[in-house]
Coordinates of C-alpha atoms in Angstrom, one line a residue:
M1 CA 89.7 150.6 86.3
P2 CA 90.3 149.6 82.8
T3 CA 88.2 151.2 80.1
V4 CA 86.3 149.6 77.2
S5 CA 89.2 150.7 75.0
A6 CA 91.7 149.1 77.3
H7 CA 89.7 145.8 77.2
V8 CA 90.1 145.9 73.4
A9 CA 93.8 146.8 73.4
L10 CA 94.8 144.3 76.1
T11 CA 92.9 141.4 74.5
L12 CA 94.1 142.3 71.0
A13 CA 97.7 142.5 72.2
E14 CA 97.5 138.9 73.4
H15 CA 97.3 137.7 69.8
I16 CA 98.6 140.6 67.7
D17 CA 102.0 142.2 68.2
A18 CA 102.0 144.9 65.4
V19 CA 99.5 147.8 65.1
F20 CA 99.6 150.5 62.4
G21 CA 97.6 153.7 62.3
V22 CA 96.8 157.3 62.7
M23 CA 95.6 158.7 66.0
G24 CA 92.3 160.7 66.2
N25 CA 89.4 161.3 68.5
G26 CA 87.8 158.0 67.9
N27 CA 90.8 155.8 68.8
A28 CA 92.7 158.0 71.2
Y29 CA 91.8 155.9 74.3
F30 CA 92.5 152.6 72.5
L31 CA 96.0 153.9 71.5
D32 CA 96.7 155.2 75.0
A33 CA 96.0 151.7 76.5
L34 CA 97.9 150.0 73.7
E35 CA 101.0 152.1 74.4
R36 CA 100.9 152.2 78.2
Q37 CA 99.6 148.7 79.0
T38 CA 100.7 146.3 76.3
S39 CA 103.8 145.1 74.6
A40 CA 102.3 145.4 71.1
E41 CA 104.3 147.7 68.8
F42 CA 102.4 150.7 67.4
T43 CA 103.8 152.3 64.2
A44 CA 102.3 155.6 63.0
V45 CA 101.6 156.2 59.4
R46 CA 100.6 159.5 57.8
H47 CA 97.4 158.5 56.0
E48 CA 94.7 156.1 57.2
Q49 CA 94.9 154.0 54.0
G50 CA 98.5 153.3 55.0
A51 CA 97.4 151.8 58.3
V52 CA 95.5 149.0 56.5
V53 CA 98.1 148.6 53.8
A54 CA 100.8 148.2 56.4
A55 CA 98.8 145.6 58.4
D56 CA 98.1 143.8 55.1
A57 CA 101.8 143.8 54.1
H58 CA 102.8 142.6 57.6
H59 CA 100.7 139.5 57.2
R60 CA 101.9 138.8 53.6
A61 CA 105.5 139.0 54.8
S62 CA 105.2 137.1 58.0
G63 CA 102.0 135.0 58.0
R64 CA 101.0 136.7 61.3
I65 CA 97.9 138.7 61.7
A66 CA 98.3 142.5 62.4
A67 CA 96.0 145.3 63.2
A68 CA 95.3 148.8 61.8
T69 CA 93.5 151.7 63.5
S70 CA 91.9 155.0 62.6
T71 CA 89.4 157.4 63.9
Y72 CA 85.7 157.5 62.9
G73 CA 84.2 159.4 59.9
A74 CA 86.8 160.8 57.6
G75 CA 89.5 158.6 59.1
F76 CA 87.5 155.5 58.4
T77 CA 86.5 156.4 54.9
N78 CA 90.2 157.0 54.1
T79 CA 90.8 153.3 54.8
L80 CA 88.2 151.9 52.3
T81 CA 90.3 151.4 49.2
A82 CA 92.9 149.5 51.2
L83 CA 90.2 147.6 53.0
A84 CA 88.7 146.5 49.7
E85 CA 92.1 145.4 48.5
S86 CA 92.6 143.2 51.6
V87 CA 89.1 141.7 51.1
Q88 CA 89.9 140.9 47.5
A89 CA 93.3 139.4 48.4
H90 CA 92.0 137.4 51.3
I91 CA 94.2 139.0 53.9
P92 CA 93.2 138.6 57.6
L93 CA 93.6 141.7 59.7
V94 CA 91.7 143.7 62.3
L95 CA 90.9 147.4 61.7
V96 CA 90.1 149.0 65.1
V97 CA 88.0 152.2 64.5
G98 CA 86.1 154.7 66.4
D99 CA 82.4 154.9 65.6
E100 CA 79.3 157.0 66.1
P101 CA 77.9 157.2 69.7
T102 CA 75.3 154.7 70.8
S103 CA 72.9 157.6 71.1
G104 CA 73.0 158.1 67.3
P105 CA 75.0 159.7 64.5
R106 CA 76.4 163.2 64.7
P107 CA 76.5 165.5 61.6
W108 CA 80.0 164.3 60.7
D109 CA 79.2 160.6 61.2
V110 CA 78.6 158.1 58.3
D111 CA 77.1 154.6 58.3
Q112 CA 80.5 152.8 58.8
I113 CA 78.9 149.3 59.0
A114 CA 77.3 149.8 55.6
L115 CA 80.5 151.2 54.1
A116 CA 82.5 148.2 55.4
S117 CA 79.9 145.8 54.2
A118 CA 79.9 147.4 50.7
V119 CA 83.6 146.4 50.2
G120 CA 83.1 143.0 51.8
A121 CA 84.2 143.5 55.4
R122 CA 82.3 142.4 58.5
T123 CA 82.0 144.8 61.5
Y124 CA 81.9 143.8 65.1
T125 CA 80.9 146.6 67.6
V126 CA 82.1 146.4 71.2
G127 CA 80.0 147.2 74.3
R128 CA 80.8 147.9 77.9
A129 CA 80.2 144.3 79.0
D130 CA 81.6 142.3 76.0
A131 CA 84.6 144.2 74.6
A132 CA 87.1 141.4 75.3
A133 CA 84.9 138.6 73.9
T134 CA 84.0 140.6 70.8
T135 CA 87.7 141.3 70.2
I136 CA 88.4 137.6 70.2
I137 CA 85.4 136.9 67.9
A138 CA 86.7 139.5 65.4
I139 CA 90.2 138.0 65.3
E140 CA 88.7 134.5 64.9
H141 CA 86.5 135.7 62.0
A142 CA 89.5 137.2 60.3
L143 CA 91.6 134.1 60.6
T144 CA 88.8 131.7 59.7
Y145 CA 87.6 133.4 56.6
R146 CA 90.9 135.1 55.6
V147 CA 89.4 138.6 55.4
P148 CA 89.8 141.9 57.1
V149 CA 87.4 142.6 60.0
V150 CA 86.4 146.0 61.4
L151 CA 86.2 146.3 65.2
A152 CA 84.2 149.4 66.1
I153 CA 84.3 151.3 69.4
P154 CA 81.4 153.7 69.8
Y155 CA 82.5 157.2 70.8
D156 CA 80.5 157.3 74.0
V157 CA 81.6 153.9 75.1
A158 CA 85.4 154.2 74.5
A159 CA 86.3 155.7 77.9
L160 CA 83.7 154.0 80.1
E161 CA 85.2 151.9 82.9
A162 CA 84.5 148.2 82.3
G163 CA 86.1 146.4 85.3
P164 CA 88.9 143.8 85.2
V165 CA 89.7 142.4 81.8
P166 CA 88.1 138.9 81.7
P167 CA 90.0 135.9 80.4
A168 CA 89.2 135.1 76.8
P169 CA 89.8 131.9 74.9
A170 CA 92.4 131.9 72.1
P171 CA 91.0 132.3 68.6
R172 CA 90.4 129.0 66.8
I173 CA 92.5 128.3 63.7
P174 CA 90.7 126.3 61.0
A175 CA 92.0 122.8 60.4
P176 CA 93.3 121.7 57.0
V177 CA 90.5 120.6 54.6
H178 CA 90.7 116.9 53.8
P179 CA 89.0 115.4 50.7
K180 CA 85.9 113.5 51.7
G181 CA 83.6 111.1 50.0
E182 CA 83.6 108.5 47.2
F183 CA 83.8 111.2 44.5
A184 CA 86.9 112.7 46.0
E185 CA 88.6 109.3 46.4
G186 CA 87.8 108.5 42.8
M187 CA 89.1 111.8 41.6
L188 CA 92.3 111.4 43.5
D189 CA 92.8 108.0 41.8
D190 CA 92.2 109.7 38.5
I191 CA 94.8 112.3 39.1
A192 CA 97.3 109.8 40.3
L193 CA 96.7 107.6 37.3
A194 CA 97.0 110.6 34.9
L195 CA 100.3 111.7 36.5
R196 CA 101.6 108.1 36.4
D197 CA 100.9 107.8 32.7
A198 CA 101.7 111.3 31.6
E199 CA 104.6 111.9 29.2
R200 CA 104.8 115.6 29.9
P201 CA 103.4 116.2 33.5
F202 CA 103.2 119.7 34.8
L203 CA 102.5 121.1 38.3
L204 CA 101.3 124.6 39.0
A205 CA 101.1 126.1 42.5
G206 CA 99.6 129.3 43.8
R207 CA 99.5 131.2 47.1
G208 CA 97.1 128.7 48.6
A209 CA 99.7 126.0 48.3
W210 CA 102.2 128.3 50.2
L211 CA 99.7 129.0 52.9
A212 CA 99.0 125.3 53.3
G213 CA 102.7 124.6 53.8
A214 CA 102.7 122.3 50.7
G215 CA 106.2 123.1 49.4
D216 CA 108.0 120.0 50.5
A217 CA 105.0 117.7 49.5
L218 CA 104.8 119.3 46.1
G219 CA 108.5 118.9 45.6
T220 CA 108.3 115.2 46.4
L221 CA 105.3 114.9 44.0
A222 CA 107.2 116.7 41.2
E223 CA 110.2 114.4 41.8
A224 CA 108.0 111.3 41.8
T225 CA 106.4 112.2 38.5
G226 CA 109.2 113.9 36.7
A227 CA 107.0 117.0 36.3
L228 CA 108.0 120.5 35.3
T229 CA 106.8 123.1 37.7
A230 CA 105.7 126.7 37.8
S231 CA 103.8 129.1 40.1
T232 CA 101.4 131.9 40.0
A233 CA 102.7 135.4 40.7
L234 CA 101.8 135.0 44.4
G235 CA 103.2 131.5 44.7
R236 CA 106.7 132.0 43.3
G237 CA 109.4 129.9 45.0
V238 CA 107.0 127.3 46.5
F239 CA 108.7 124.4 44.7
P240 CA 112.1 123.5 46.2
A241 CA 113.8 122.2 42.9
V242 CA 114.4 125.5 41.1
E243 CA 116.3 123.6 38.3
Y244 CA 113.0 122.2 37.0
D245 CA 110.9 125.3 37.7
L246 CA 109.7 127.5 34.8
G247 CA 109.0 130.5 37.0
V248 CA 105.7 132.4 37.0
T249 CA 102.9 131.6 34.6
G250 CA 100.9 134.2 32.7
G251 CA 102.1 137.6 31.5
F252 CA 105.0 137.6 33.8
G253 CA 106.3 134.3 32.4
A254 CA 109.0 134.0 29.8
E255 CA 107.7 133.1 26.4
G256 CA 109.9 130.0 26.1
A257 CA 108.6 128.7 29.5
M258 CA 105.0 129.3 28.5
E259 CA 105.6 127.3 25.3
L260 CA 106.7 124.4 27.5
V261 CA 103.6 124.7 29.6
R262 CA 101.5 124.3 26.5
Q263 CA 103.3 121.1 25.7
A264 CA 102.1 119.5 28.9
D265 CA 99.7 116.6 28.5
V266 CA 98.6 116.6 32.2
A267 CA 98.5 119.6 34.5
V268 CA 97.6 119.6 38.2
V269 CA 97.0 123.0 39.9
F270 CA 97.4 123.4 43.6
G271 CA 96.0 126.4 45.6
A272 CA 95.6 128.7 42.6
S273 CA 92.4 130.4 41.5
L274 CA 93.5 130.4 37.8
N275 CA 92.5 134.0 37.2
Q276 CA 92.7 135.6 33.8
F277 CA 96.3 136.8 34.2
T278 CA 97.6 133.4 35.4
M279 CA 95.8 131.7 32.5
R280 CA 97.0 134.2 29.9
F281 CA 93.4 135.0 29.1
G282 CA 92.6 131.3 28.5
E283 CA 95.8 130.4 26.5
L284 CA 98.1 129.0 29.2
F285 CA 97.2 125.3 28.4
S286 CA 96.7 123.8 25.0
P287 CA 93.3 122.3 24.2
G288 CA 94.7 118.8 24.7
T289 CA 96.0 119.3 28.2
R290 CA 94.1 117.4 30.9
V291 CA 93.8 120.0 33.7
F292 CA 93.0 119.0 37.4
Q293 CA 92.6 121.5 40.2
V294 CA 93.1 121.1 44.0
D295 CA 91.7 124.0 46.1
V296 CA 89.7 124.8 49.2
A297 CA 87.2 126.6 47.0
P298 CA 83.8 124.8 46.8
A299 CA 84.2 124.0 43.1
A300 CA 86.6 124.4 40.2
T301 CA 87.4 128.1 39.4
H302 CA 88.1 127.9 35.7
A303 CA 86.3 126.3 32.7
H304 CA 89.4 124.5 31.6
V305 CA 89.5 122.3 34.7
G306 CA 88.4 118.8 33.9
G307 CA 88.7 117.3 37.4
F308 CA 88.5 119.0 40.8
V309 CA 89.3 117.9 44.4
R310 CA 88.3 120.1 47.3
G311 CA 91.2 119.9 49.8
D312 CA 94.2 121.4 51.4
A313 CA 97.2 121.5 48.9
R314 CA 99.6 119.8 51.3
V315 CA 97.2 117.1 52.3
V316 CA 96.3 116.2 48.7
A317 CA 99.9 116.4 47.5
E318 CA 101.0 114.0 50.2
D319 CA 98.0 111.7 49.4
L320 CA 99.0 111.6 45.7
V321 CA 102.6 110.8 46.5
G322 CA 101.3 107.8 48.6
R323 CA 99.0 106.6 45.8
L324 CA 101.8 106.9 43.2
S325 CA 104.2 105.0 45.5
T326 CA 101.7 102.2 45.9
A327 CA 100.9 102.1 42.2
S328 CA 104.6 101.9 41.3
A329 CA 104.9 98.4 42.9
V330 CA 102.2 96.9 40.7
H331 CA 101.9 98.9 37.5
S332 CA 103.9 99.4 34.3
F333 CA 104.4 103.0 33.2
G334 CA 103.8 104.5 29.8
S335 CA 103.1 102.9 26.4
D336 CA 106.5 101.0 26.3
E337 CA 105.3 98.8 29.1
R338 CA 108.6 98.9 30.9
H339 CA 108.2 97.8 34.5
V340 CA 109.1 100.1 37.4
A341 CA 110.8 98.4 40.3
S342 CA 108.9 98.4 43.6
T343 CA 111.9 99.6 45.6
A344 CA 111.3 103.1 47.1
T345 CA 113.2 105.8 48.8
E346 CA 112.1 107.1 52.3
D347 CA 109.9 109.6 50.4
G348 CA 108.1 106.8 48.7
V349 CA 109.6 107.7 45.3
S350 CA 110.6 104.8 43.1
A351 CA 114.4 104.4 42.8
A352 CA 113.9 103.0 39.3
R353 CA 112.3 106.1 38.0
S354 CA 115.1 106.6 35.4
E355 CA 113.9 103.4 33.6
S356 CA 110.4 104.9 33.2
V357 CA 109.1 107.7 31.0
H358 CA 109.1 110.0 34.1
G359 CA 111.9 112.5 34.1
R360 CA 112.5 112.3 30.4
W361 CA 110.7 115.5 29.4
R362 CA 112.1 117.8 32.1
E363 CA 115.6 116.5 31.6
S364 CA 115.5 116.9 27.8
V365 CA 114.6 120.6 27.7
N366 CA 116.7 123.6 28.3
I367 CA 114.8 125.1 31.2
E368 CA 117.3 127.9 31.9
A369 CA 117.0 129.2 28.3
A370 CA 113.2 128.8 28.3
R371 CA 112.7 131.0 31.4
A372 CA 115.0 133.8 30.2
H373 CA 113.5 137.2 29.5
E374 CA 114.4 139.8 26.9
P375 CA 117.6 141.6 28.0
G376 CA 116.6 145.0 26.7
D377 CA 119.0 147.8 25.5
D378 CA 120.9 150.2 27.6
L379 CA 118.7 153.1 26.4
A380 CA 115.4 153.1 24.5
P381 CA 115.2 154.9 21.2
D382 CA 113.9 158.1 23.0
G383 CA 117.1 158.3 25.0
R384 CA 115.6 157.3 28.3
L385 CA 116.4 154.1 30.2
D386 CA 115.1 150.8 28.9
P387 CA 113.3 149.3 31.9
R388 CA 114.3 145.8 31.0
S389 CA 118.0 146.4 31.1
A390 CA 117.6 148.5 34.3
A391 CA 115.6 145.7 35.9
R392 CA 118.3 143.1 35.1
R393 CA 121.1 145.4 36.5
I394 CA 119.2 146.1 39.7
A395 CA 118.6 142.3 40.2
D396 CA 122.4 141.8 40.1
L397 CA 122.9 144.5 42.8
L398 CA 120.1 144.0 45.3
P399 CA 120.9 142.1 48.5
A400 CA 120.0 138.4 48.3
D401 CA 118.1 138.7 51.6
R402 CA 115.3 140.9 50.2
V403 CA 111.6 141.3 50.4
V404 CA 110.0 143.0 47.4
V405 CA 106.8 145.0 47.8
S406 CA 105.1 146.2 44.7
D407 CA 102.6 149.0 44.1
G408 CA 100.2 148.7 41.2
G409 CA 100.7 150.0 37.7
H410 CA 102.3 149.1 34.3
F411 CA 105.7 148.7 35.9
I412 CA 104.7 145.6 37.9
G413 CA 106.1 143.5 35.0
W414 CA 109.7 144.5 35.5
A415 CA 110.2 143.4 39.1
N416 CA 108.1 140.3 38.7
M417 CA 110.0 139.2 35.6
Y418 CA 113.6 140.1 36.5
W419 CA 113.9 140.0 40.3
P420 CA 113.8 136.4 41.6
V421 CA 112.9 135.8 45.2
S422 CA 113.2 132.6 47.2
S423 CA 109.6 132.2 48.5
P424 CA 106.1 133.7 48.1
D425 CA 106.3 135.8 51.2
R426 CA 109.2 137.7 49.7
M427 CA 107.3 139.2 46.7
M428 CA 104.0 140.8 47.4
M429 CA 101.8 142.9 45.1
I430 CA 99.5 145.1 47.2
G431 CA 96.8 146.8 45.2
T432 CA 96.6 144.4 42.2
A433 CA 93.7 142.3 43.6
F434 CA 91.5 145.5 43.6
Q435 CA 93.3 147.1 40.6
A436 CA 94.5 150.0 42.8
I437 CA 97.6 152.1 42.8
G438 CA 99.1 154.2 45.6
Q439 CA 99.6 151.5 48.2
G440 CA 103.4 151.1 47.9
W441 CA 105.0 153.3 50.5
P442 CA 103.0 152.0 53.5
S443 CA 103.6 148.4 52.3
V444 CA 107.3 149.1 53.2
V445 CA 106.3 149.9 56.8
G446 CA 104.4 146.6 57.3
A447 CA 107.0 144.5 55.6
T448 CA 109.8 146.1 57.7
R449 CA 108.0 145.4 60.9
A450 CA 107.5 141.8 59.8
R451 CA 111.1 141.2 58.7
P452 CA 113.3 143.8 60.3
E453 CA 116.6 142.1 59.3
S454 CA 115.8 141.8 55.6
T455 CA 116.2 144.5 53.0
I456 CA 112.7 145.8 52.0
V457 CA 112.6 146.9 48.3
L458 CA 109.7 148.9 47.0
T459 CA 108.9 148.9 43.3
S460 CA 106.5 151.7 42.3
G461 CA 105.5 153.9 39.5
D462 CA 105.5 157.7 39.5
G463 CA 101.7 157.8 39.5
G464 CA 101.2 155.5 42.5
G465 CA 104.2 157.0 44.2
L466 CA 102.7 160.4 44.1
M467 CA 99.3 159.3 45.2
A468 CA 100.6 158.0 48.5
I469 CA 103.6 160.3 48.9
A470 CA 102.8 161.2 52.5
D471 CA 103.8 157.7 53.6
L472 CA 107.3 158.0 52.0
E473 CA 108.1 159.6 55.3
S474 CA 106.7 156.5 57.1
A475 CA 108.7 154.1 54.9
V476 CA 111.9 156.0 55.6
R477 CA 111.3 156.3 59.3
A478 CA 110.4 152.6 59.7
S479 CA 113.0 150.9 57.6
R480 CA 116.0 153.4 57.4
G481 CA 119.0 151.5 56.2
H482 CA 117.0 148.3 55.6
G483 CA 114.8 149.9 52.9
C484 CA 115.1 151.1 49.4
A485 CA 112.7 152.1 46.6
V486 CA 112.8 151.9 42.8
I487 CA 110.5 154.4 41.2
W488 CA 109.8 153.6 37.5
N489 CA 109.4 157.2 36.4
D490 CA 108.1 157.4 32.9
A491 CA 106.2 160.7 33.5
A492 CA 102.9 158.9 32.8
Y493 CA 100.2 156.6 33.9
G494 CA 101.8 153.9 31.8
A495 CA 99.0 151.4 31.7
E496 CA 96.6 153.9 30.4
V497 CA 99.0 155.3 27.8
H498 CA 99.7 151.8 26.4
L499 CA 96.0 150.7 26.5
Y500 CA 94.0 153.8 25.7
G501 CA 96.7 156.0 24.1
L502 CA 97.1 153.3 21.4
K503 CA 93.4 153.5 20.8
G504 CA 93.7 157.2 20.0
L505 CA 92.3 158.7 23.2
A506 CA 93.6 162.0 24.4
E507 CA 96.9 161.4 26.2
D508 CA 97.2 164.7 28.2
P509 CA 95.2 163.2 31.2
M510 CA 97.5 160.2 31.0
R511 CA 100.7 162.2 31.3
I512 CA 102.5 163.4 34.5
P513 CA 105.0 166.3 34.5
Q514 CA 108.5 165.0 35.2
V515 CA 108.8 164.7 39.0
D516 CA 112.0 164.7 41.0
F517 CA 111.5 161.8 43.4
A518 CA 115.1 162.1 44.6
A519 CA 114.2 165.5 46.0
F520 CA 111.2 164.1 47.8
A521 CA 113.6 161.5 49.4
A522 CA 116.0 164.1 50.6
A523 CA 113.1 166.1 52.2
V524 CA 112.3 163.3 54.6
G525 CA 115.9 162.2 55.4
A526 CA 116.5 159.6 52.7
E527 CA 119.1 159.5 49.9
G528 CA 117.7 160.0 46.4
V529 CA 119.6 159.2 43.2
V530 CA 118.3 160.2 39.7
V531 CA 119.1 157.3 37.4
Q532 CA 119.5 158.1 33.7
T533 CA 122.1 155.6 32.7
L534 CA 122.9 152.0 33.9
E535 CA 126.2 153.4 35.3
D536 CA 124.1 155.6 37.7
L537 CA 123.0 152.3 39.4
D538 CA 126.5 151.9 40.7
R539 CA 125.3 153.7 43.8
L540 CA 123.0 150.7 44.6
A541 CA 126.1 148.5 44.5
T542 CA 128.0 150.6 47.1
W543 CA 124.8 151.0 49.2
T544 CA 124.3 147.2 49.3
A545 CA 127.9 146.7 50.4
Q546 CA 127.5 149.0 53.4
P547 CA 126.3 147.7 56.8
A548 CA 122.6 148.6 57.3
D549 CA 123.3 150.7 60.3
Q550 CA 125.6 152.9 58.3
R551 CA 123.3 153.7 55.4
R552 CA 120.1 155.7 54.8
F553 CA 117.0 154.7 53.0
L554 CA 117.8 154.8 49.3
L555 CA 115.4 155.9 46.6
L556 CA 116.3 155.3 42.9
D557 CA 114.5 157.6 40.6
L558 CA 114.7 155.7 37.3
R559 CA 113.9 157.9 34.3
I560 CA 112.6 155.1 32.1
S561 CA 111.1 155.2 28.6
S562 CA 107.3 155.0 28.2
T563 CA 107.7 153.3 24.9
V564 CA 108.7 149.9 26.2
I565 CA 105.6 147.8 26.9
A566 CA 105.7 145.0 29.4
P567 CA 104.7 141.6 27.9
Y568 CA 101.7 141.2 30.3
Q569 CA 100.4 144.6 29.1
Q570 CA 100.8 143.5 25.5
E571 CA 98.5 140.6 26.4
I572 CA 95.9 143.0 27.8
I573 CA 96.2 145.2 24.7
R574 CA 95.7 142.1 22.5
V575 CA 92.6 141.0 24.4
N576 CA 91.1 144.5 24.5
S577 CA 91.9 145.4 20.8

């Protein structure tokens, strides 16, 4: 007869096809049932934190919920940093863990429910009679609230026979949020009127807009209003018309592009929380910019927002396009009073837009020049690589079909600034929501399982790379010829050197002895290349040209200078000085 653990595994596998973890006493029966009785794919990692990270990355790369698993006690506590990151980043996943027996804790048990709660994760504990139903409830909770959920199997329950697995309903998926009420209707009219009359309209979109599937609607809205566009770091690529897009706002943005944003007279923000980094610590918009926000949050999330609508980004963008189309038939646009013809395209966009003020701003500025970043020098004054020139060269050599996963640290500026991607699910920063490092290697595992045909590119520092070095083996094993890693090796914890070293604090704790990551790569069957000049990157060119089934995982150990400070870090230094 099926056990309680089998009930969990079989029910979970109906809705989740990827599970990552480390086997131990507490989840052995669960993994046995998963392997023997389901079609779900289990991928082993070498540290329990990596299980949660991989499940997190899998969702970010695919949009599909995944699961992680660990044993109780020390196995569970090893997951907490990654669990906190997923909570902060609003990533739905299920962490299946062993737990203390129903008879009470043993000397090596801890209060796992309290620990999960402390980082913001809800725990559901299965019993002999309700394991399948509880599993569905856990999945539904994760999807509804966009958070990780812990699904606990008590040790003395795991192997109990539980009878046939009962049928369970599919988890419910929340419906899009539609604006409701007179206030929302009035605010939508205000936004449409502001966009209609704006001389320099600007649209900003975040990850929420991508999750809502708002890309096409936002593209139509930008075309209808002649707006320049940009995205947050987690929303890059959401606007379809790249020729009018300024790239990423905040510290990852080019200075020329950010100057254009400050010229906007009306800005509408879709699905972005407007955190301090996106907002350049309050300096993204000029004081005269009218800022509106559309989000599923209960209220506006920044003091600069002058008008707020609670709603799904796609629903609201489509609504605004409709209001603008209707208004174009009966209103004049701008101070010159020139009438806009009522004829419209299939998208509801006025065919006579060229006669109005709309489109003038974005067509009069040099957007390509505005979004250009500093090219850098071949070598920095200290003789080590300039990370800017290295980043530009790597961007030229990487495969177009790539997914970039980023660890946390000072180096995050280089990939975010110099490596363009086509959509938000192709650039993910795991660790930054919780300000954590050391989650890069297992991110490769989850992204690979989500997108097995794409090239997965890890960008990591030497500090974070060493912290999670056990899962270098997992990354190599999972991705093989479809994976490569760029280690920005400055022999330091760069962010601390730039922030606290400049304040005169002792730098010895901030420095790392020069580590040979290429040798680490060779030890686990990958190819490692020490990169000290731009010419050394030629190996990436030949690697990219090879068929994936004929190449090994490639690790580029970039010996970069610690004297070149990323622009976003310069902002942080300025704010903290």
